[in-house]
Short mmCIF file of C-alpha atoms and ligand atoms in Angstrom, two decimals:
data_model
loop_
_atom_site.label_atom_id
_atom_site.label_comp_id
_atom_site.label_asym_id
_atom_site.label_seq_id
_atom_site.Cartn_x
_atom_site.Cartn_y
_atom_site.Cartn_z
CA UNK A 20 -11.74 17.91 25.65
CA UNK A 21 -8.02 18.32 26.16
CA UNK A 22 -6.47 15.98 23.63
CA UNK A 23 -2.85 14.88 23.69
CA UNK A 24 -0.52 17.31 22.00
CA UNK A 25 0.64 14.59 19.59
CA UNK A 26 -2.72 15.00 17.84
CA UNK A 27 -1.66 18.52 16.83
CA UNK A 28 0.50 16.94 14.12
CA UNK A 29 -2.36 15.17 12.33
CA UNK A 30 -5.73 16.10 10.90
CA UNK A 31 -8.71 14.26 9.45
CA UNK A 32 -7.66 13.22 5.99
CA UNK A 33 -8.83 15.32 3.07
CA UNK A 34 -9.73 12.05 1.40
CA UNK A 35 -12.16 11.09 4.13
CA UNK A 36 -13.87 14.44 3.61
CA UNK A 37 -14.22 13.67 -0.08
CA UNK A 38 -15.65 10.23 0.69
CA UNK A 39 -18.62 11.94 2.33
CA UNK A 40 -19.66 13.13 -1.14
CA UNK A 41 -19.58 9.62 -2.52
CA UNK A 42 -23.03 8.79 -1.15
CA UNK A 43 -24.60 10.56 -4.14
CA UNK A 44 -26.72 8.04 -6.08
CA UNK A 45 -25.28 6.76 -9.35
CA UNK A 46 -21.75 7.95 -8.64
CA UNK A 47 -18.96 5.89 -10.21
CA UNK A 48 -16.07 5.82 -7.79
CA UNK A 49 -12.41 5.45 -8.67
CA UNK A 50 -11.60 6.96 -5.28
CA UNK A 51 -11.18 4.05 -2.86
CA UNK A 52 -8.23 1.78 -2.32
CA UNK A 53 -10.39 -1.28 -1.77
CA UNK A 54 -10.09 -4.59 -3.61
CA UNK A 55 -13.26 -5.75 -5.40
CA UNK A 56 -15.49 -7.65 -2.93
CA UNK A 57 -16.85 -9.70 -5.84
CA UNK A 58 -13.42 -11.32 -6.11
CA UNK A 59 -13.21 -12.57 -2.55
CA UNK A 60 -12.84 -16.35 -2.45
CA UNK A 61 -15.93 -16.77 -0.29
CA UNK A 62 -16.11 -20.56 -0.70
CA UNK A 63 -12.48 -21.00 0.24
CA UNK A 64 -12.78 -18.74 3.24
CA UNK A 65 -16.03 -20.41 4.34
CA UNK A 66 -14.32 -23.80 4.32
CA UNK A 67 -11.30 -22.40 6.14
CA UNK A 68 -13.39 -20.72 8.83
CA UNK A 69 -15.66 -23.74 9.27
CA UNK A 70 -12.59 -25.91 9.69
CA UNK A 71 -11.29 -23.45 12.29
CA UNK A 72 -14.41 -24.05 14.38
CA UNK A 73 -14.74 -27.76 13.62
CA UNK A 74 -11.19 -28.82 14.30
CA UNK A 75 -10.23 -26.98 17.44
CA UNK A 76 -12.84 -24.39 18.45
CA UNK A 77 -11.28 -23.91 21.88
CA UNK A 78 -8.09 -22.75 20.23
CA UNK A 79 -9.68 -20.67 17.47
CA UNK A 80 -11.81 -18.74 19.95
CA UNK A 81 -9.22 -18.40 22.72
CA UNK A 82 -6.59 -15.73 23.46
CA UNK A 83 -3.37 -16.43 21.61
CA UNK A 84 0.29 -15.48 21.47
CA UNK A 85 1.07 -11.85 20.59
CA UNK A 86 3.66 -12.93 18.01
CA UNK A 87 0.94 -14.76 16.08
CA UNK A 88 -0.54 -18.24 15.61
CA UNK A 89 2.42 -20.53 14.90
CA UNK A 90 0.87 -22.49 12.00
CA UNK A 91 0.02 -19.17 10.29
CA UNK A 92 3.56 -17.90 10.86
CA UNK A 93 4.80 -21.11 9.21
CA UNK A 94 2.40 -20.64 6.26
CA UNK A 95 3.49 -17.02 5.81
CA UNK A 96 7.16 -18.05 5.97
CA UNK A 97 6.41 -20.59 3.22
CA UNK A 98 4.54 -17.93 1.17
CA UNK A 99 7.52 -15.57 1.51
CA UNK A 100 9.88 -18.38 0.54
CA UNK A 101 7.94 -18.61 -2.75
CA UNK A 102 8.81 -14.94 -3.25
CA UNK A 103 12.51 -15.46 -2.63
CA UNK A 104 12.61 -14.31 1.00
CA UNK A 105 14.27 -16.67 3.41
CA UNK A 106 12.57 -16.29 6.80
CA UNK A 107 11.92 -18.70 9.67
CA UNK A 108 8.41 -18.70 11.18
CA UNK A 109 9.75 -17.01 14.30
CA UNK A 110 11.48 -14.40 12.12
CA UNK A 111 8.11 -12.74 11.51
CA UNK A 112 5.19 -11.54 13.60
CA UNK A 113 1.53 -11.46 12.60
CA UNK A 114 -0.08 -8.02 12.75
CA UNK A 115 -3.63 -6.76 12.51
CA UNK A 116 -3.26 -5.71 8.88
CA UNK A 117 0.00 -4.27 7.64
CA UNK A 118 -1.32 -0.96 8.94
CA UNK A 119 -0.57 -2.20 12.43
CA UNK A 120 2.95 -3.10 11.39
CA UNK A 121 3.40 0.50 10.26
CA UNK A 122 2.02 1.73 13.56
CA UNK A 123 4.38 -0.54 15.50
CA UNK A 124 7.30 0.75 13.46
CA UNK A 125 6.26 4.29 14.35
CA UNK A 126 5.71 3.43 18.00
CA UNK A 127 8.98 1.58 18.48
CA UNK A 128 11.32 3.71 16.38
CA UNK A 129 10.11 7.28 15.96
CA UNK A 130 10.72 9.94 18.59
CA UNK A 131 9.38 13.48 18.18
CA UNK A 132 11.55 15.39 15.71
CA UNK A 133 13.09 12.31 14.10
CA UNK A 134 13.56 12.64 10.35
CA UNK A 135 11.87 9.96 8.26
CA UNK A 136 12.16 9.78 4.49
CA UNK A 137 9.06 8.75 2.54
CA UNK A 138 8.30 8.79 -1.16
CA UNK A 139 6.54 11.79 -2.66
CA UNK A 140 3.78 10.68 -3.09
CA UNK A 141 3.23 7.95 -0.49
CA UNK A 142 0.48 6.10 1.41
CA UNK A 143 -1.58 8.66 3.27
CA UNK A 144 -2.11 6.57 6.41
CA UNK A 145 1.65 6.21 6.79
CA UNK A 146 2.08 9.98 6.65
CA UNK A 147 -0.56 10.37 9.36
CA UNK A 148 0.72 7.50 11.49
CA UNK A 149 4.39 8.56 11.46
CA UNK A 150 3.40 12.17 12.13
CA UNK A 151 1.39 11.03 15.14
CA UNK A 152 4.68 9.84 16.62
CA UNK A 153 6.24 13.21 15.83
CA UNK A 154 8.19 12.31 12.68
CA UNK A 155 9.54 15.15 10.62
CA UNK A 156 8.83 13.73 7.17
CA UNK A 157 11.10 14.36 4.22
CA UNK A 158 9.83 13.55 0.75
CA UNK A 159 12.00 11.79 -1.85
CA UNK A 160 10.84 12.25 -5.46
CA UNK A 161 9.39 9.36 -7.44
CA UNK A 162 9.36 8.89 -11.21
CA UNK A 163 7.93 6.13 -13.42
CA UNK A 164 10.63 3.74 -12.10
CA UNK A 165 9.97 4.37 -8.41
CA UNK A 166 11.97 6.47 -5.97
CA UNK A 167 14.90 8.44 -7.44
CA UNK A 168 17.85 6.80 -5.72
CA UNK A 169 20.26 9.64 -6.49
CA UNK A 170 17.95 12.01 -4.62
CA UNK A 171 17.39 9.42 -1.91
CA UNK A 172 21.12 9.25 -1.24
CA UNK A 173 21.37 13.02 -1.11
CA UNK A 174 18.49 13.17 1.40
CA UNK A 175 19.95 10.37 3.54
CA UNK A 176 23.26 12.23 3.73
CA UNK A 177 21.52 15.52 4.49
CA UNK A 178 18.97 14.32 7.06
CA UNK A 179 20.41 11.12 8.57
CA UNK A 180 16.88 9.71 8.85
CA UNK A 181 15.68 7.24 11.45
CA UNK A 182 14.25 5.20 8.60
CA UNK A 183 13.28 5.29 4.95
CA UNK A 184 9.77 4.09 4.09
CA UNK A 185 9.22 2.76 0.55
CA UNK A 186 6.39 1.06 -1.34
CA UNK A 187 8.63 -0.24 -4.12
CA UNK A 188 6.12 -2.39 -5.97
CA UNK A 189 2.98 -0.92 -7.60
CA UNK A 190 3.06 1.95 -5.14
CA UNK A 191 0.04 3.53 -3.55
CA UNK A 192 -0.69 6.02 -4.99
CA UNK A 193 2.09 6.22 -7.62
CA UNK A 194 1.46 2.83 -9.28
CA UNK A 195 5.22 2.90 -9.92
CA UNK A 196 7.61 -0.03 -9.49
CA UNK A 197 11.20 0.44 -8.45
CA UNK A 198 13.44 -1.22 -11.03
CA UNK A 199 15.87 -3.96 -10.01
CA UNK A 200 18.94 -1.78 -10.36
CA UNK A 201 17.50 0.88 -8.06
CA UNK A 202 16.50 -1.83 -5.55
CA UNK A 203 20.13 -2.95 -5.38
CA UNK A 204 21.18 0.66 -4.96
CA UNK A 205 18.74 1.08 -2.05
CA UNK A 206 20.33 -1.96 -0.39
CA UNK A 207 23.80 -0.49 -0.91
CA UNK A 208 22.66 2.80 0.62
CA UNK A 209 21.24 0.91 3.61
CA UNK A 210 24.65 -0.65 4.24
CA UNK A 211 26.72 2.43 3.41
CA UNK A 212 24.82 4.74 5.74
CA UNK A 213 23.45 2.17 8.22
CA UNK A 214 19.92 3.32 7.33
CA UNK A 215 16.84 1.26 8.16
CA UNK A 216 14.68 0.63 5.08
CA UNK A 217 11.00 -0.26 5.54
CA UNK A 218 9.56 -2.05 2.51
CA UNK A 219 5.77 -1.96 2.49
CA UNK A 220 4.54 -4.56 0.00
CA UNK A 221 0.78 -5.13 0.00
CA UNK A 222 0.53 -5.06 -3.82
CA UNK A 223 3.55 -7.10 -5.01
CA UNK A 224 1.43 -10.18 -5.83
CA UNK A 225 -1.04 -8.18 -7.92
CA UNK A 226 1.03 -8.17 -11.11
CA UNK A 227 -0.50 -8.38 -14.57
CA UNK A 228 1.92 -9.06 -17.36
CA UNK A 229 5.06 -10.35 -15.75
CA UNK A 230 6.25 -10.64 -12.18
CA UNK A 231 7.88 -7.48 -10.77
CA UNK A 232 11.53 -7.55 -9.67
CA UNK A 233 12.07 -9.50 -6.43
CA UNK A 234 11.37 -7.52 -3.28
CA UNK A 235 14.15 -5.49 -1.72
CA UNK A 236 14.24 -8.05 1.07
CA UNK A 237 14.59 -10.92 -1.43
CA UNK A 238 17.45 -9.08 -3.18
CA UNK A 239 19.25 -8.49 0.10
CA UNK A 240 20.95 -11.90 -0.41
CA UNK A 241 23.09 -10.21 -3.07
CA UNK A 242 24.20 -7.30 -0.89
CA UNK A 243 26.21 -8.48 2.12
CA UNK A 244 25.20 -6.92 5.42
CA UNK A 245 21.97 -5.39 4.08
CA UNK A 246 19.36 -7.72 5.61
CA UNK A 247 19.90 -6.37 9.12
CA UNK A 248 18.82 -2.93 7.88
CA UNK A 249 15.53 -4.15 6.41
CA UNK A 250 11.95 -4.40 7.59
CA UNK A 251 9.28 -5.94 5.34
CA UNK A 252 5.52 -5.49 5.78
CA UNK A 253 3.16 -7.90 4.02
CA UNK A 254 -0.61 -8.28 3.93
CA UNK A 255 -3.41 -10.58 2.78
CA UNK A 256 -5.72 -7.56 2.39
CA UNK A 257 -5.38 -6.81 -1.30
CA UNK A 258 -5.11 -10.39 -2.52
CA UNK A 259 -7.51 -12.26 -0.24
CA UNK A 260 -9.59 -10.08 2.11
CA UNK A 261 -8.94 -6.86 4.02
CA UNK A 262 -11.65 -7.79 6.51
CA UNK A 263 -9.51 -10.67 7.78
CA UNK A 264 -6.98 -8.06 8.98
CA UNK A 265 -3.98 -10.32 8.49
CA UNK A 266 -0.62 -8.67 7.95
CA UNK A 267 2.93 -9.46 8.97
CA UNK A 268 6.26 -7.88 9.67
CA UNK A 269 9.71 -9.34 9.05
CA UNK A 270 12.71 -7.58 10.54
CA UNK A 271 15.60 -7.65 12.97
CA UNK A 272 14.83 -9.75 16.07
CA UNK A 273 15.22 -6.82 18.46
CA UNK A 274 12.69 -4.75 16.48
CA UNK A 275 10.21 -7.65 16.45
CA UNK A 276 10.64 -8.07 20.22
CA UNK A 277 9.91 -4.39 20.93
CA UNK A 278 6.99 -4.49 18.49
CA UNK A 279 5.51 -7.50 20.26
CA UNK A 280 5.76 -5.64 23.56
CA UNK A 281 3.97 -2.61 22.08
CA UNK A 282 1.35 -4.75 20.33
CA UNK A 283 0.46 -6.15 23.74
CA UNK A 284 -0.57 -2.66 24.81
CA UNK A 285 -3.11 -2.30 22.00
CA UNK A 286 -4.77 -5.49 20.78
CA UNK A 287 -2.96 -8.28 22.71
CA UNK A 288 -2.88 -10.31 19.49
CA UNK A 289 -4.45 -10.40 16.05
CA UNK A 290 -7.83 -12.21 16.07
CA UNK A 291 -7.11 -15.89 16.68
CA UNK A 292 -10.15 -16.89 14.64
CA UNK A 293 -8.94 -14.85 11.66
CA UNK A 294 -5.44 -16.28 12.02
CA UNK A 295 -6.60 -19.89 12.17
CA UNK A 296 -8.86 -19.23 9.17
CA UNK A 297 -5.98 -17.67 7.22
CA UNK A 298 -3.64 -20.53 8.16
CA UNK A 299 -6.24 -23.10 7.01
CA UNK A 300 -6.77 -21.17 3.79
CA UNK A 301 -3.08 -20.99 2.95
CA UNK A 302 -2.67 -24.68 3.83
CA UNK A 303 -5.32 -25.71 1.27
CA UNK A 304 -3.12 -24.41 -1.54
CA UNK A 305 -5.90 -22.26 -3.06
CA UNK A 306 -3.83 -19.09 -3.05
CA UNK A 307 -2.18 -19.50 -6.48
CA UNK A 308 -5.59 -19.88 -8.15
CA UNK A 309 -7.00 -16.94 -6.22
CA UNK A 310 -4.05 -14.80 -7.28
CA UNK A 311 -4.41 -15.85 -10.91
CA UNK A 312 -8.09 -14.91 -10.84
CA UNK A 313 -7.67 -11.46 -9.31
CA UNK A 314 -4.69 -10.67 -11.53
CA UNK A 315 -6.70 -11.49 -14.66
CA UNK A 316 -9.69 -9.33 -13.64
CA UNK A 317 -7.60 -6.32 -12.57
CA UNK A 318 -5.39 -6.60 -15.68
CA UNK A 319 -8.49 -6.29 -17.89
CA UNK A 320 -9.71 -3.29 -15.89
CA UNK A 321 -6.28 -1.67 -16.09
CA UNK A 322 -6.34 -2.10 -19.88
CA UNK A 323 -9.84 -0.63 -20.18
CA UNK A 324 -8.94 2.38 -18.02
CA UNK A 325 -5.69 2.89 -19.91
CA UNK A 326 -7.47 3.00 -23.28
CA UNK A 327 -10.33 5.15 -21.96
CA UNK A 328 -7.94 7.68 -20.43
CA UNK A 329 -6.06 8.04 -23.70
CA UNK A 330 -9.29 8.37 -25.65
CA UNK A 331 -11.24 10.70 -23.32
CA UNK A 332 -8.54 12.83 -21.71
CA UNK A 333 -5.90 12.56 -24.39
CA UNK A 334 -3.17 15.14 -24.21
CA UNK A 335 -4.62 16.90 -21.14
CA UNK A 336 -2.91 14.31 -18.94
CA UNK A 337 0.20 12.20 -18.58
CA UNK A 338 0.52 8.89 -16.76
CA UNK A 339 2.52 5.67 -16.74
CA UNK A 340 0.52 2.50 -17.26
CA UNK A 341 0.86 0.48 -14.02
CA UNK A 342 2.11 -3.11 -14.36
CA UNK A 343 0.11 -4.19 -11.31
CA UNK A 344 -1.60 -2.98 -8.16
CA UNK A 345 -4.80 -0.98 -8.12
CA UNK A 346 -3.96 2.56 -9.26
CA UNK A 347 -3.33 4.98 -12.08
CA UNK A 348 -1.44 8.09 -11.00
CA UNK A 349 -2.26 10.91 -13.37
CA UNK A 350 -0.83 14.41 -13.88
CA UNK A 351 -2.86 17.21 -15.39
CA UNK A 352 -0.16 18.48 -17.66
CA UNK A 353 -2.12 19.56 -20.72
CA UNK A 354 -4.83 22.09 -21.57
CA UNK A 355 -2.09 24.73 -21.63
CA UNK A 356 -2.01 24.83 -17.86
CA UNK A 357 -5.70 25.86 -17.72
CA UNK A 358 -6.36 22.87 -15.53
CA UNK A 359 -3.61 22.51 -12.98
CA UNK A 360 -5.61 21.78 -9.83
CA UNK A 361 -7.00 18.26 -9.44
CA UNK A 362 -9.15 19.38 -6.48
CA UNK A 363 -11.06 21.71 -8.82
CA UNK A 364 -11.51 18.87 -11.30
CA UNK A 365 -12.65 16.56 -8.46
CA UNK A 366 -15.57 18.89 -7.65
CA UNK A 367 -16.55 19.14 -11.31
CA UNK A 368 -16.24 15.35 -11.62
CA UNK A 369 -18.61 14.74 -8.69
CA UNK A 370 -21.14 16.92 -10.52
CA UNK A 371 -20.74 14.57 -13.50
CA UNK A 372 -21.15 11.51 -11.27
CA UNK A 373 -17.56 10.30 -11.07
CA UNK A 374 -15.14 10.43 -8.15
CA UNK A 375 -11.39 10.20 -7.73
CA UNK A 376 -8.86 11.35 -5.16
CA UNK A 377 -6.77 14.50 -5.77
CA UNK A 378 -3.08 13.73 -5.33
CA UNK A 379 -1.93 16.58 -3.09
CA UNK A 380 -2.68 14.90 0.30
CA UNK A 381 -0.34 12.02 -0.64
CA UNK A 382 2.67 14.32 -0.42
CA UNK A 383 4.34 14.82 2.95
CA UNK A 384 6.02 17.94 1.51
CA UNK A 385 5.67 20.09 -1.60
CA UNK A 386 2.25 18.80 -2.73
CA UNK A 387 1.76 18.54 -6.47
CA UNK A 388 -1.78 19.84 -6.99
CA UNK A 389 -1.88 18.69 -10.59
CA UNK A 390 -1.91 15.00 -9.62
CA UNK A 391 -4.73 12.56 -8.98
CA UNK A 392 -5.23 8.88 -8.20
CA UNK A 393 -7.68 6.64 -10.01
CA UNK A 394 -8.39 3.11 -8.77
CA UNK A 395 -9.44 0.59 -11.40
CA UNK A 396 -10.17 -2.15 -8.84
CA UNK A 397 -13.82 -1.89 -7.93
CA UNK A 398 -15.69 -0.66 -11.03
CA UNK A 399 -16.39 -3.22 -13.76
CA UNK A 400 -15.25 -2.59 -17.33
CA UNK A 401 -18.49 -0.89 -18.46
CA UNK A 402 -18.40 1.43 -15.42
CA UNK A 403 -14.77 2.27 -16.07
CA UNK A 404 -15.64 3.27 -19.66
CA UNK A 405 -18.58 5.34 -18.46
CA UNK A 406 -16.69 6.89 -15.55
CA UNK A 407 -13.72 8.00 -17.65
CA UNK A 408 -16.11 9.40 -20.26
CA UNK A 409 -17.73 11.46 -17.46
CA UNK A 410 -14.26 12.54 -16.34
CA UNK A 411 -13.59 13.77 -19.87
CA UNK A 412 -16.78 15.85 -19.74
CA UNK A 413 -15.78 17.28 -16.34
CA UNK A 414 -12.35 18.14 -17.67
CA UNK A 415 -13.71 19.93 -20.73
CA UNK A 416 -16.14 21.84 -18.51
CA UNK A 417 -13.34 22.82 -16.12
CA UNK A 418 -11.32 24.38 -18.91
CA UNK A 419 -14.45 25.95 -20.40
CA UNK A 420 -14.31 23.76 -23.52
C1 PLP B 115 0.75 0.96 0.82
C2 PLP B 115 -0.19 0.40 1.82
N1 PLP B 115 0.30 -0.08 2.97
C3 PLP B 115 -0.50 -0.62 3.90
C4 PLP B 115 -1.87 -0.67 3.72
C5 PLP B 115 -2.70 -1.23 4.82
O1 PLP B 115 -3.30 -2.43 4.48
P1 PLP B 115 -3.81 -3.48 5.54
O2 PLP B 115 -3.71 -2.88 6.90
O3 PLP B 115 -5.21 -3.78 5.16
O4 PLP B 115 -2.90 -4.67 5.41
C6 PLP B 115 -2.43 -0.20 2.53
C7 PLP B 115 -3.88 -0.20 2.33
O5 PLP B 115 -4.44 0.50 1.52
C8 PLP B 115 -1.56 0.35 1.56
O6 PLP B 115 -2.02 0.86 0.40
#
């Protein structure tokens, strides 16, 4: 077949290839980015979906507005208000997962050859999606406190990007959180250079010890003129259910209008049934309890993985303990450089019955082969202990110890 030339810029993800190996029986996987299905609020969602059919089935099963189901937009606006973001219901659109918001951003804003700054590392699907639209991606370095804003400014000046894409809170895969001072700096850069900042925030509610700094969009109140340069993508996937496919985008009215037009070309609107269900769910007020429950379970798992990593891999690795989200981002810095390639370790780990994702594919430029991502979300505490012990065995085997 003669495929469109835009497909030349993207390839099947290396991670998907790895996932094919995960079918092996008994494997403990830290590889996925899924939330734990055992934590889904099935009772709450059953009630919400039954109410959707009982109360107004004709509406729940009918075509709907592309912008989204108005009562859900109102619920999301209220949810965002609780997080310090002032937005009217018609100041946001509902998307089919936040992934669709990212796609609409690519579709509406990126022309072939446009420079786009992303974090190094960043969300793999964003790299693929923006490249599909021909973006020339530039990677801004990230440390334990999120993106390095000094470097970000230098890259903005050098490349004059169409947009900057950040996952400032419990980043995927970095686990890092941008500190409040850097968030303010990002807002100042947005104003100074007229740069559009896309804040992707599917993990911000998954905090463990204390709440993270307010989102960049929430902080925009303090930096005059910054809000018009901001786009925010939110999602119910990591906190409630990814199968619902409910995400949203907040941004300048003209961007939302173009996005609505483009959304009409692909899925007409996000599933009405899912939207009515989500609106009913949010209206019941169950969300705070659901959040408290998932935070407590993931916090425990984070602690267990943290201790196990220190015990089993010790000085062969470095990492920063994440304050929320789903991931540890680890660098193979020890073993006197004998183990610098996480892809080699990944193969050895599969032999030992444990899987993780090597970090290199998460870099749009200059991949760091010594990095890897471990999710603590789906394995229970005993499996985390066992899996990290297996990883320690794989590591010692890899360095011939
Ligand atoms: C950073 C980031 N953005 C967006 C998404 C997409 O999530 P969804 O489309 O389910 O809302 C994910 C999912 O893994 C993610 O990690």
